[in-house]
Amino acid sequence: MGPIELKSRIYWVGAIDWNTRDFHGYSTPLGTTYNAYLILDEKNVLVDTVKAPFYLEMLGRISEIIDPSKIDLVVTNHVEMDHSSSLPQIVDRIGNPIVVTSERGQKGLVKHYQRPMNFQVVRSGESLSIGRRHLTFIEAPMIHWPDSMFTFIPEDRVLLPNDAFGQHLATCQRFEDEIGDEVMRHAAKYFANILWPLAPLIIKKIDEVVKMGVPIEMIGPSHGLIWRKNPSRIIEAYLDWSHGKAEKKVLVIYDTMWGSTEILAKAILKGLIEEGIEAKLLHLRSNHRSDIVTEMLEAKGILIGSPTLNNGMFPTVGDFLTYMKGLRPKGKIFGFFGSYGWGGGAIKEMQRFLESESFEIWEKELSVQFVPNTEEMKRAIEFGKEFARRIF
Ligand code: FEO
């Protein structure tokens, strides 16, 4: 696949990583892309690069358009190595171009690559003329690193926001309208696993971009498909997710040792469904943690079940809670249940673990010794019903 022209003389020249299946703990069963963009004007500009093993793939696409040595500027919106690790090679190939980045971007690049580069530091709101066009820079610290920056091309109304609005997805398609509504599922997983903890900052940053008063016609993120048909769709979805907008939905997330916690989970699910709730059962060894947190995005209630092992929670439950806690999901109500043999402990440990971060926790719990009997099964169904009434 060659380069793709997005607008007149603006090209996608990135790389497709068909094989990656894990992105620092986030499962990527469909791979990903590293998007780089080439803008031809009086000054030729490369915006972002690709992960180092894909340098030649990017270079090949650039070379189909121009001699790479004719690039004048390389904009680095973000230092993380999936976007910058081929920067040293492209800088050498071009022959010391100007590297435009934020102040923190410069610090990060110096520390990562420990070699001289011809830096030009830009600040939020600053514009750089490249001929017919300008590049306007918008610093976006913590979306999702301190150095993160967006590049906006007002004349073409194209926003290149690096990691924001992306998806991890390797395809031959380059635009969101080519795969239909499926794109939202990938965008939701990306938001939940990467950007959720930064939701308050995202709301502010979107507001800042909207206040620039220039309609955005296209959003080219650094991963996945480019939003060209309806870029406002992903902006609105980010606002909904950042504000914690939730459906009438509850997740029952659990693991089980000898089956008792699973019996309780299914009885609780029955109770929720009987109360008219959309409910889902998620076994922690059958669902990847990054898929479960994606399901959480639009759920209001989360019930977590664990058997007690060595007076504490089951290891898979600890793994999930650790991952989920770091994402700081807003506006959810958590409840806990579980089974035990000679002594309990899992429920208290799960509650303590989340209490420390001010999660809202339902005061009721369901704890059963050994195998649930008929009476305890009724209690589990009622537990589900009560939780539904508590949160809706
Ligand atoms: Fe896609 Fe923060 O790197």
mmCIF file of C-alpha atoms and ligand atoms in Angstrom:
data_model
loop_
_atom_site.group_PDB
_atom_site.id
_atom_site.type_symbol
_atom_site.label_atom_id
_atom_site.label_comp_id
_atom_site.label_asym_id
_atom_site.label_seq_id
_atom_site.Cartn_x
_atom_site.Cartn_y
_atom_site.Cartn_z
ATOM 1 C CA MET A 1 0.000 0.000 0.000
ATOM 2 C CA GLY A 2 1.366 3.401 -0.974
ATOM 3 C CA PRO A 3 0.901 6.778 0.699
ATOM 4 C CA ILE A 4 -2.674 8.081 0.911
ATOM 5 C CA GLU A 5 -3.546 11.702 0.052
ATOM 6 C CA LEU A 6 -5.912 13.057 2.712
ATOM 7 C CA LYS A 7 -6.264 16.586 1.363
ATOM 8 C CA SER A 8 -4.403 18.334 -1.433
ATOM 9 C CA ARG A 9 -0.698 17.732 -0.731
ATOM 10 C CA ILE A 10 -1.270 16.252 2.751
ATOM 11 C CA TYR A 11 -0.459 12.542 2.903
ATOM 12 C CA TRP A 12 -0.581 9.613 5.299
ATOM 13 C CA VAL A 13 2.888 8.033 5.238
ATOM 14 C CA GLY A 14 2.735 5.880 8.376
ATOM 15 C CA ALA A 15 3.146 2.150 8.935
ATOM 16 C CA ILE A 16 0.867 -0.781 9.712
ATOM 17 C CA ASP A 17 1.822 -3.185 12.486
ATOM 18 C CA TRP A 18 -0.224 -6.286 11.730
ATOM 19 C CA ASN A 19 1.388 -8.450 14.401
ATOM 20 C CA THR A 20 1.493 -6.644 17.736
ATOM 21 C CA ARG A 21 -0.859 -8.306 20.216
ATOM 22 C CA ASP A 22 0.016 -6.462 23.420
ATOM 23 C CA PHE A 23 0.466 -2.739 23.876
ATOM 24 C CA HIS A 24 1.827 -2.345 27.409
ATOM 25 C CA GLY A 25 -0.884 -4.528 28.931
ATOM 26 C CA TYR A 26 -3.627 -3.588 26.459
ATOM 27 C CA SER A 27 -4.586 -6.497 24.183
ATOM 28 C CA THR A 28 -4.413 -5.585 20.502
ATOM 29 C CA PRO A 29 -5.843 -8.642 18.724
ATOM 30 C CA LEU A 30 -6.120 -6.648 15.505
ATOM 31 C CA GLY A 31 -2.662 -5.007 15.609
ATOM 32 C CA THR A 32 -2.200 -1.259 15.258
ATOM 33 C CA THR A 33 -0.872 1.499 13.011
ATOM 34 C CA TYR A 34 1.666 4.243 13.589
ATOM 35 C CA ASN A 35 0.457 7.231 11.612
ATOM 36 C CA ALA A 36 2.840 9.857 10.235
ATOM 37 C CA TYR A 37 1.770 12.686 7.946
ATOM 38 C CA LEU A 38 3.631 14.524 5.186
ATOM 39 C CA ILE A 39 2.619 18.073 4.234
ATOM 40 C CA LEU A 40 4.033 19.548 1.032
ATOM 41 C CA ASP A 41 4.282 23.337 0.870
ATOM 42 C CA GLU A 42 7.076 25.894 0.502
ATOM 43 C CA LYS A 43 8.476 24.034 3.469
ATOM 44 C CA ASN A 44 7.847 20.288 3.527
ATOM 45 C CA VAL A 45 6.849 18.920 6.894
ATOM 46 C CA LEU A 46 6.718 15.442 8.386
ATOM 47 C CA VAL A 47 4.380 15.254 11.387
ATOM 48 C CA ASP A 48 5.431 12.438 13.728
ATOM 49 C CA THR A 49 7.281 9.296 12.748
ATOM 50 C CA VAL A 50 6.760 5.580 13.427
ATOM 51 C CA LYS A 51 8.092 2.878 15.747
ATOM 52 C CA ALA A 52 11.717 2.116 14.828
ATOM 53 C CA PRO A 53 11.193 -1.348 13.257
ATOM 54 C CA PHE A 54 8.828 0.331 10.754
ATOM 55 C CA TYR A 55 11.207 3.127 9.695
ATOM 56 C CA LEU A 56 11.817 1.704 6.207
ATOM 57 C CA GLU A 57 8.081 1.255 5.633
ATOM 58 C CA MET A 58 7.529 4.959 6.381
ATOM 59 C CA LEU A 59 10.571 5.985 4.359
ATOM 60 C CA GLY A 60 9.266 4.002 1.368
ATOM 61 C CA ARG A 61 5.942 5.854 1.468
ATOM 62 C CA ILE A 62 7.649 9.243 1.794
ATOM 63 C CA SER A 63 9.968 8.385 -1.105
ATOM 64 C CA GLU A 64 6.982 7.685 -3.352
ATOM 65 C CA ILE A 65 6.063 11.370 -2.949
ATOM 66 C CA ILE A 66 9.323 13.313 -2.552
ATOM 67 C CA ASP A 67 13.001 12.826 -1.983
ATOM 68 C CA PRO A 68 13.136 12.596 1.850
ATOM 69 C CA SER A 69 16.085 15.005 1.909
ATOM 70 C CA LYS A 70 13.632 17.720 0.792
ATOM 71 C CA ILE A 71 11.819 17.607 4.153
ATOM 72 C CA ASP A 72 12.513 20.839 6.057
ATOM 73 C CA LEU A 73 10.740 20.254 9.362
ATOM 74 C CA VAL A 74 9.824 17.241 11.465
ATOM 75 C CA VAL A 75 7.119 17.920 14.043
ATOM 76 C CA THR A 76 7.246 15.640 17.073
ATOM 77 C CA ASN A 77 3.892 15.859 18.812
ATOM 78 C CA HIS A 78 4.776 13.154 21.341
ATOM 79 C CA VAL A 79 7.964 11.511 22.562
ATOM 80 C CA GLU A 80 6.676 8.005 23.343
ATOM 81 C CA MET A 81 8.715 5.589 21.284
ATOM 82 C CA ASP A 82 5.918 4.215 19.128
ATOM 83 C CA HIS A 83 6.009 7.645 17.456
ATOM 84 C CA SER A 84 9.546 8.913 17.918
ATOM 85 C CA SER A 85 11.895 5.930 17.823
ATOM 86 C CA SER A 86 12.590 6.312 14.104
ATOM 87 C CA LEU A 87 13.239 10.055 14.524
ATOM 88 C CA PRO A 88 17.049 9.651 14.766
ATOM 89 C CA GLN A 89 17.100 7.640 11.523
ATOM 90 C CA ILE A 90 14.885 10.054 9.588
ATOM 91 C CA VAL A 91 16.846 13.047 10.905
ATOM 92 C CA ASP A 92 20.043 11.434 9.575
ATOM 93 C CA ARG A 93 18.392 10.545 6.266
ATOM 94 C CA ILE A 94 17.040 14.084 5.749
ATOM 95 C CA GLY A 95 20.225 15.717 6.952
ATOM 96 C CA ASN A 96 19.557 17.610 10.157
ATOM 97 C CA PRO A 97 16.062 19.076 9.627
ATOM 98 C CA ILE A 98 14.468 21.360 12.206
ATOM 99 C CA VAL A 99 12.686 19.258 14.829
ATOM 100 C CA VAL A 100 9.647 21.165 16.080
ATOM 101 C CA THR A 101 8.372 20.095 19.481
ATOM 102 C CA SER A 102 7.165 21.350 22.861
ATOM 103 C CA GLU A 103 9.612 22.264 25.632
ATOM 104 C CA ARG A 104 8.909 18.983 27.396
ATOM 105 C CA GLY A 105 9.130 17.230 24.043
ATOM 106 C CA GLN A 106 12.650 18.531 23.587
ATOM 107 C CA LYS A 107 13.664 17.362 27.081
ATOM 108 C CA GLY A 108 12.163 13.940 26.411
ATOM 109 C CA LEU A 109 13.812 13.539 23.012
ATOM 110 C CA VAL A 110 17.227 14.562 24.387
ATOM 111 C CA LYS A 111 16.935 11.994 27.177
ATOM 112 C CA HIS A 112 15.623 9.240 24.908
ATOM 113 C CA TYR A 113 18.102 9.595 22.042
ATOM 114 C CA GLN A 114 21.084 11.354 23.668
ATOM 115 C CA ARG A 115 22.266 12.982 20.481
ATOM 116 C CA PRO A 116 22.139 16.508 19.055
ATOM 117 C CA MET A 117 19.151 17.585 16.984
ATOM 118 C CA ASN A 118 18.221 20.962 15.550
ATOM 119 C CA PHE A 119 15.304 21.743 17.871
ATOM 120 C CA GLN A 120 12.724 24.504 17.560
ATOM 121 C CA VAL A 121 10.556 24.691 20.674
ATOM 122 C CA VAL A 122 6.956 25.879 20.213
ATOM 123 C CA ARG A 123 4.291 26.821 22.733
ATOM 124 C CA SER A 124 0.518 26.516 22.806
ATOM 125 C CA GLY A 125 -1.167 28.858 20.321
ATOM 126 C CA GLU A 126 2.036 29.491 18.373
ATOM 127 C CA SER A 127 1.797 29.310 14.580
ATOM 128 C CA LEU A 128 4.471 28.543 12.050
ATOM 129 C CA SER A 129 4.105 29.566 8.405
ATOM 130 C CA ILE A 130 5.157 26.851 5.955
ATOM 131 C CA GLY A 131 4.045 28.707 2.800
ATOM 132 C CA ARG A 132 0.377 28.636 1.825
ATOM 133 C CA ARG A 133 -0.394 27.055 5.154
ATOM 134 C CA HIS A 134 0.273 27.537 8.846
ATOM 135 C CA LEU A 135 0.817 24.954 11.515
ATOM 136 C CA THR A 136 -0.779 25.910 14.832
ATOM 137 C CA PHE A 137 0.415 24.052 17.902
ATOM 138 C CA ILE A 138 -1.752 23.220 20.904
ATOM 139 C CA GLU A 139 0.063 21.777 23.888
ATOM 140 C CA ALA A 140 -1.996 18.978 25.417
ATOM 141 C CA PRO A 141 -0.027 17.956 28.513
ATOM 142 C CA MET A 142 -1.112 14.595 29.934
ATOM 143 C CA ILE A 143 -3.139 13.656 26.861
ATOM 144 C CA HIS A 144 -1.471 11.466 27.500
ATOM 145 C CA TRP A 145 2.150 12.398 28.366
ATOM 146 C CA PRO A 146 3.473 15.719 29.712
ATOM 147 C CA ASP A 147 4.983 16.506 26.306
ATOM 148 C CA SER A 148 1.884 15.740 24.210
ATOM 149 C CA MET A 149 0.940 18.323 21.612
ATOM 150 C CA PHE A 150 -1.626 18.661 18.800
ATOM 151 C CA THR A 151 -0.793 20.163 15.399
ATOM 152 C CA PHE A 152 -3.610 21.971 13.588
ATOM 153 C CA ILE A 153 -3.619 23.089 9.956
ATOM 154 C CA PRO A 154 -6.266 25.855 9.857
ATOM 155 C CA GLU A 155 -6.289 26.321 6.061
ATOM 156 C CA ASP A 156 -7.249 22.659 5.582
ATOM 157 C CA ARG A 157 -9.073 22.327 8.903
ATOM 158 C CA VAL A 158 -7.076 19.218 9.718
ATOM 159 C CA LEU A 159 -6.212 18.330 13.318
ATOM 160 C CA LEU A 160 -3.294 15.980 14.001
ATOM 161 C CA PRO A 161 -3.702 15.248 17.729
ATOM 162 C CA ASN A 162 -1.277 12.338 18.014
ATOM 163 C CA ASP A 163 -2.622 9.773 20.533
ATOM 164 C CA ALA A 164 -6.009 11.437 21.091
ATOM 165 C CA PHE A 165 -8.955 10.018 19.095
ATOM 166 C CA GLY A 166 -7.002 6.918 17.984
ATOM 167 C CA GLN A 167 -7.758 3.217 17.806
ATOM 168 C CA HIS A 168 -5.495 0.177 17.844
ATOM 169 C CA LEU A 169 -6.395 -1.481 14.582
ATOM 170 C CA ALA A 170 -4.358 -2.696 11.592
ATOM 171 C CA THR A 171 -6.349 -2.508 8.356
ATOM 172 C CA CYS A 172 -5.957 -1.722 4.666
ATOM 173 C CA GLN A 173 -8.546 1.018 5.180
ATOM 174 C CA ARG A 174 -7.378 4.455 6.279
ATOM 175 C CA PHE A 175 -10.657 6.269 6.984
ATOM 176 C CA GLU A 176 -13.306 5.680 9.638
ATOM 177 C CA ASP A 177 -16.223 5.652 7.172
ATOM 178 C CA GLU A 178 -14.678 2.679 5.383
ATOM 179 C CA ILE A 179 -15.448 0.331 8.300
ATOM 180 C CA GLY A 180 -18.723 1.857 9.520
ATOM 181 C CA ASP A 181 -19.869 1.814 13.142
ATOM 182 C CA GLU A 182 -17.279 -0.790 14.103
ATOM 183 C CA VAL A 183 -14.775 2.034 14.472
ATOM 184 C CA MET A 184 -16.520 3.210 17.651
ATOM 185 C CA ARG A 185 -15.858 -0.120 19.385
ATOM 186 C CA HIS A 186 -12.128 0.270 18.731
ATOM 187 C CA ALA A 187 -12.170 3.951 19.707
ATOM 188 C CA ALA A 188 -13.964 3.109 22.963
ATOM 189 C CA LYS A 189 -11.407 0.462 23.888
ATOM 190 C CA TYR A 190 -8.598 2.893 23.164
ATOM 191 C CA PHE A 191 -10.181 5.640 25.287
ATOM 192 C CA ALA A 192 -10.977 3.304 28.197
ATOM 193 C CA ASN A 193 -7.495 1.822 28.380
ATOM 194 C CA ILE A 194 -5.338 4.853 27.610
ATOM 195 C CA LEU A 195 -7.194 8.099 28.154
ATOM 196 C CA TRP A 196 -9.833 7.412 30.815
ATOM 197 C CA PRO A 197 -7.717 8.649 33.757
ATOM 198 C CA LEU A 198 -7.231 11.938 31.905
ATOM 199 C CA ALA A 199 -10.933 12.610 31.321
ATOM 200 C CA PRO A 200 -11.054 16.046 33.080
ATOM 201 C CA LEU A 201 -8.128 17.284 30.985
ATOM 202 C CA ILE A 202 -9.749 16.007 27.793
ATOM 203 C CA ILE A 203 -12.903 18.012 28.470
ATOM 204 C CA LYS A 204 -10.807 21.189 28.901
ATOM 205 C CA LYS A 205 -8.704 20.531 25.821
ATOM 206 C CA ILE A 206 -11.698 19.860 23.577
ATOM 207 C CA ASP A 207 -13.227 23.093 24.834
ATOM 208 C CA GLU A 208 -10.001 24.932 23.953
ATOM 209 C CA VAL A 209 -9.973 23.503 20.422
ATOM 210 C CA VAL A 210 -13.670 24.352 19.901
ATOM 211 C CA LYS A 211 -13.013 27.936 21.098
ATOM 212 C CA MET A 212 -10.480 28.389 18.299
ATOM 213 C CA GLY A 213 -13.622 28.825 16.209
ATOM 214 C CA VAL A 214 -12.320 26.919 13.197
ATOM 215 C CA PRO A 215 -14.415 23.904 12.254
ATOM 216 C CA ILE A 216 -12.442 20.667 12.143
ATOM 217 C CA GLU A 217 -12.996 18.746 8.921
ATOM 218 C CA MET A 218 -10.565 15.924 9.534
ATOM 219 C CA ILE A 219 -8.811 14.365 12.521
ATOM 220 C CA GLY A 220 -5.688 12.339 11.853
ATOM 221 C CA PRO A 221 -4.700 10.485 15.047
ATOM 222 C CA SER A 222 -1.400 8.681 15.448
ATOM 223 C CA HIS A 223 -3.063 5.237 15.640
ATOM 224 C CA GLY A 224 -5.824 3.733 13.538
ATOM 225 C CA LEU A 225 -8.265 5.294 11.122
ATOM 226 C CA ILE A 226 -8.549 8.940 10.138
ATOM 227 C CA TRP A 227 -11.848 10.676 10.931
ATOM 228 C CA ARG A 228 -12.975 12.360 7.703
ATOM 229 C CA LYS A 229 -16.722 11.786 7.368
ATOM 230 C CA ASN A 230 -17.872 12.928 10.766
ATOM 231 C CA PRO A 231 -15.034 14.018 13.067
ATOM 232 C CA SER A 232 -17.521 15.542 15.492
ATOM 233 C CA ARG A 233 -18.743 11.991 16.225
ATOM 234 C CA ILE A 234 -15.524 11.058 18.003
ATOM 235 C CA ILE A 235 -15.303 14.450 19.743
ATOM 236 C CA GLU A 236 -18.831 14.001 21.126
ATOM 237 C CA ALA A 237 -18.064 10.418 22.179
ATOM 238 C CA TYR A 238 -14.937 11.619 24.041
ATOM 239 C CA LEU A 239 -17.039 14.208 25.860
ATOM 240 C CA ASP A 240 -19.658 11.597 26.825
ATOM 241 C CA TRP A 241 -17.003 9.150 28.038
ATOM 242 C CA SER A 242 -15.095 11.871 29.882
ATOM 243 C CA HIS A 243 -18.268 13.044 31.641
ATOM 244 C CA GLY A 244 -18.987 9.429 32.705
ATOM 245 C CA LYS A 245 -22.248 9.147 30.748
ATOM 246 C CA ALA A 246 -23.507 5.625 31.478
ATOM 247 C CA GLU A 247 -26.222 3.254 30.283
ATOM 248 C CA LYS A 248 -28.635 1.217 32.405
ATOM 249 C CA LYS A 249 -26.057 -1.527 32.485
ATOM 250 C CA VAL A 250 -24.316 -3.619 35.154
ATOM 251 C CA LEU A 251 -21.282 -5.863 34.800
ATOM 252 C CA VAL A 252 -20.762 -8.930 36.975
ATOM 253 C CA ILE A 253 -17.014 -9.538 36.923
ATOM 254 C CA TYR A 254 -15.643 -12.581 38.728
ATOM 255 C CA ASP A 255 -13.289 -15.490 39.035
ATOM 256 C CA THR A 256 -14.047 -18.776 40.709
ATOM 257 C CA MET A 257 -12.016 -21.559 42.334
ATOM 258 C CA TRP A 258 -14.410 -24.526 42.756
ATOM 259 C CA GLY A 259 -17.445 -22.969 41.060
ATOM 260 C CA SER A 260 -19.266 -21.402 44.045
ATOM 261 C CA THR A 261 -18.488 -17.776 43.165
ATOM 262 C CA GLU A 262 -19.597 -18.495 39.601
ATOM 263 C CA ILE A 263 -22.909 -19.932 40.855
ATOM 264 C CA LEU A 264 -23.416 -16.720 42.860
ATOM 265 C CA ALA A 265 -22.448 -14.565 39.846
ATOM 266 C CA LYS A 266 -25.076 -16.262 37.676
ATOM 267 C CA ALA A 267 -27.762 -15.917 40.364
ATOM 268 C CA ILE A 268 -26.926 -12.222 40.775
ATOM 269 C CA LEU A 269 -27.136 -11.801 36.990
ATOM 270 C CA LYS A 270 -30.613 -13.374 37.097
ATOM 271 C CA GLY A 271 -31.683 -10.848 39.712
ATOM 272 C CA LEU A 272 -30.379 -7.930 37.650
ATOM 273 C CA ILE A 273 -32.113 -9.146 34.493
ATOM 274 C CA GLU A 274 -35.393 -9.610 36.380
ATOM 275 C CA GLU A 275 -35.151 -5.943 37.349
ATOM 276 C CA GLY A 276 -34.893 -4.996 33.640
ATOM 277 C CA ILE A 277 -31.175 -4.211 33.658
ATOM 278 C CA GLU A 278 -28.812 -4.896 30.770
ATOM 279 C CA ALA A 279 -26.300 -7.119 32.538
ATOM 280 C CA LYS A 280 -23.217 -8.992 31.459
ATOM 281 C CA LEU A 281 -21.199 -11.807 33.051
ATOM 282 C CA LEU A 282 -17.430 -11.502 32.626
ATOM 283 C CA HIS A 283 -15.117 -14.274 33.830
ATOM 284 C CA LEU A 284 -11.664 -12.854 34.492
ATOM 285 C CA ARG A 285 -9.853 -15.774 32.865
ATOM 286 C CA SER A 286 -12.044 -15.697 29.737
ATOM 287 C CA ASN A 287 -11.932 -11.945 29.113
ATOM 288 C CA HIS A 288 -8.855 -9.747 28.844
ATOM 289 C CA ARG A 289 -8.711 -6.947 31.399
ATOM 290 C CA SER A 290 -8.556 -4.339 28.624
ATOM 291 C CA ASP A 291 -11.818 -5.663 27.133
ATOM 292 C CA ILE A 292 -13.512 -5.642 30.537
ATOM 293 C CA VAL A 293 -12.636 -1.985 31.196
ATOM 294 C CA THR A 294 -14.002 -1.180 27.737
ATOM 295 C CA GLU A 295 -17.318 -2.747 28.794
ATOM 296 C CA MET A 296 -17.131 -0.630 31.961
ATOM 297 C CA LEU A 297 -17.102 2.600 29.990
ATOM 298 C CA GLU A 298 -20.869 2.625 29.519
ATOM 299 C CA ALA A 299 -21.918 0.620 32.618
ATOM 300 C CA LYS A 300 -23.197 2.318 35.759
ATOM 301 C CA GLY A 301 -22.802 -0.588 38.186
ATOM 302 C CA ILE A 302 -19.930 -2.999 38.681
ATOM 303 C CA LEU A 303 -20.252 -6.124 40.839
ATOM 304 C CA ILE A 304 -17.029 -7.987 41.489
ATOM 305 C CA GLY A 305 -16.867 -11.526 42.844
ATOM 306 C CA SER A 306 -13.890 -13.371 44.248
ATOM 307 C CA PRO A 307 -13.299 -16.602 46.134
ATOM 308 C CA THR A 308 -11.089 -16.222 49.176
ATOM 309 C CA LEU A 309 -7.591 -17.583 48.729
ATOM 310 C CA ASN A 310 -5.096 -17.353 51.595
ATOM 311 C CA ASN A 311 -7.385 -14.864 53.422
ATOM 312 C CA GLY A 312 -7.447 -12.492 50.472
ATOM 313 C CA MET A 313 -8.780 -11.971 46.983
ATOM 314 C CA PHE A 314 -8.043 -14.309 44.093
ATOM 315 C CA PRO A 315 -4.911 -13.317 42.073
ATOM 316 C CA THR A 316 -6.822 -12.569 38.860
ATOM 317 C CA VAL A 317 -9.134 -10.264 40.805
ATOM 318 C CA GLY A 318 -6.119 -8.427 42.253
ATOM 319 C CA ASP A 319 -4.649 -8.072 38.758
ATOM 320 C CA PHE A 320 -7.886 -6.652 37.388
ATOM 321 C CA LEU A 321 -8.468 -4.235 40.282
ATOM 322 C CA THR A 322 -4.895 -2.948 40.033
ATOM 323 C CA TYR A 323 -5.300 -2.255 36.318
ATOM 324 C CA MET A 324 -8.786 -0.785 36.659
ATOM 325 C CA LYS A 325 -7.911 1.425 39.654
ATOM 326 C CA GLY A 326 -5.175 3.148 37.641
ATOM 327 C CA LEU A 327 -7.731 4.116 34.996
ATOM 328 C CA ARG A 328 -9.784 5.953 37.666
ATOM 329 C CA PRO A 329 -13.224 5.300 36.101
ATOM 330 C CA LYS A 330 -15.668 8.003 37.098
ATOM 331 C CA GLY A 331 -19.304 7.737 38.157
ATOM 332 C CA LYS A 332 -19.467 3.985 38.778
ATOM 333 C CA ILE A 333 -20.914 2.196 41.811
ATOM 334 C CA PHE A 334 -19.096 -0.959 42.937
ATOM 335 C CA GLY A 335 -20.412 -3.913 44.917
ATOM 336 C CA PHE A 336 -18.674 -7.117 46.029
ATOM 337 C CA PHE A 337 -19.539 -10.759 46.561
ATOM 338 C CA GLY A 338 -17.733 -14.044 46.964
ATOM 339 C CA SER A 339 -17.413 -17.462 48.512
ATOM 340 C CA TYR A 340 -14.972 -18.881 51.031
ATOM 341 C CA GLY A 341 -13.977 -22.138 52.685
ATOM 342 C CA TRP A 342 -12.730 -21.926 56.281
ATOM 343 C CA GLY A 343 -12.368 -18.155 56.550
ATOM 344 C CA GLY A 344 -13.330 -15.153 54.413
ATOM 345 C CA GLY A 345 -11.217 -12.135 53.521
ATOM 346 C CA ALA A 346 -11.583 -11.498 49.777
ATOM 347 C CA ILE A 347 -14.490 -9.063 50.050
ATOM 348 C CA LYS A 348 -12.845 -6.924 52.735
ATOM 349 C CA GLU A 349 -9.615 -6.822 50.760
ATOM 350 C CA MET A 350 -11.411 -5.765 47.553
ATOM 351 C CA GLN A 351 -13.320 -3.054 49.427
ATOM 352 C CA ARG A 352 -10.173 -1.705 51.111
ATOM 353 C CA PHE A 353 -8.344 -1.688 47.806
ATOM 354 C CA LEU A 354 -10.892 0.568 46.130
ATOM 355 C CA GLU A 355 -11.823 2.676 49.175
ATOM 356 C CA SER A 356 -8.344 4.170 49.134
ATOM 357 C CA GLU A 357 -9.163 5.885 45.824
ATOM 358 C CA SER A 358 -12.623 7.214 46.749
ATOM 359 C CA PHE A 359 -14.572 4.842 44.511
ATOM 360 C CA GLU A 360 -18.262 4.713 45.404
ATOM 361 C CA ILE A 361 -18.879 1.379 47.118
ATOM 362 C CA TRP A 362 -22.267 -0.166 47.916
ATOM 363 C CA GLU A 363 -22.507 -0.881 51.610
ATOM 364 C CA LYS A 364 -24.066 -4.350 51.094
ATOM 365 C CA GLU A 365 -22.037 -7.456 50.315
ATOM 366 C CA LEU A 366 -22.794 -11.119 49.681
ATOM 367 C CA SER A 367 -20.571 -13.733 51.230
ATOM 368 C CA VAL A 368 -21.267 -17.492 51.196
ATOM 369 C CA GLN A 369 -19.370 -20.400 52.777
ATOM 370 C CA PHE A 370 -18.604 -23.437 50.609
ATOM 371 C CA VAL A 371 -21.380 -24.156 48.070
ATOM 372 C CA PRO A 372 -24.500 -21.922 47.985
ATOM 373 C CA ASN A 373 -27.649 -23.677 49.233
ATOM 374 C CA THR A 374 -31.210 -22.889 48.129
ATOM 375 C CA GLU A 375 -31.587 -20.100 50.674
ATOM 376 C CA GLU A 376 -28.275 -18.522 49.677
ATOM 377 C CA MET A 377 -29.215 -18.712 45.992
ATOM 378 C CA LYS A 378 -32.354 -16.727 46.765
ATOM 379 C CA ARG A 379 -30.190 -14.202 48.621
ATOM 380 C CA ALA A 380 -27.918 -13.908 45.570
ATOM 381 C CA ILE A 381 -30.862 -13.226 43.238
ATOM 382 C CA GLU A 382 -32.171 -10.648 45.691
ATOM 383 C CA PHE A 383 -28.659 -9.124 45.966
ATOM 384 C CA GLY A 384 -28.739 -8.496 42.195
ATOM 385 C CA LYS A 385 -32.213 -6.983 42.385
ATOM 386 C CA GLU A 386 -31.304 -4.725 45.289
ATOM 387 C CA PHE A 387 -28.181 -3.497 43.510
ATOM 388 C CA ALA A 388 -30.289 -2.654 40.448
ATOM 389 C CA ARG A 389 -32.735 -0.686 42.600
ATOM 390 C CA ARG A 390 -29.865 1.042 44.410
ATOM 391 C CA ILE A 391 -28.229 2.437 41.311
ATOM 392 C CA PHE A 392 -31.179 3.112 38.946
HETATM 393 FE FE1 FEO B 1 0.935 6.060 20.820
HETATM 394 FE FE2 FEO B 1 1.625 7.623 23.768
HETATM 395 O O1 FEO B 1 1.991 6.649 22.247
#
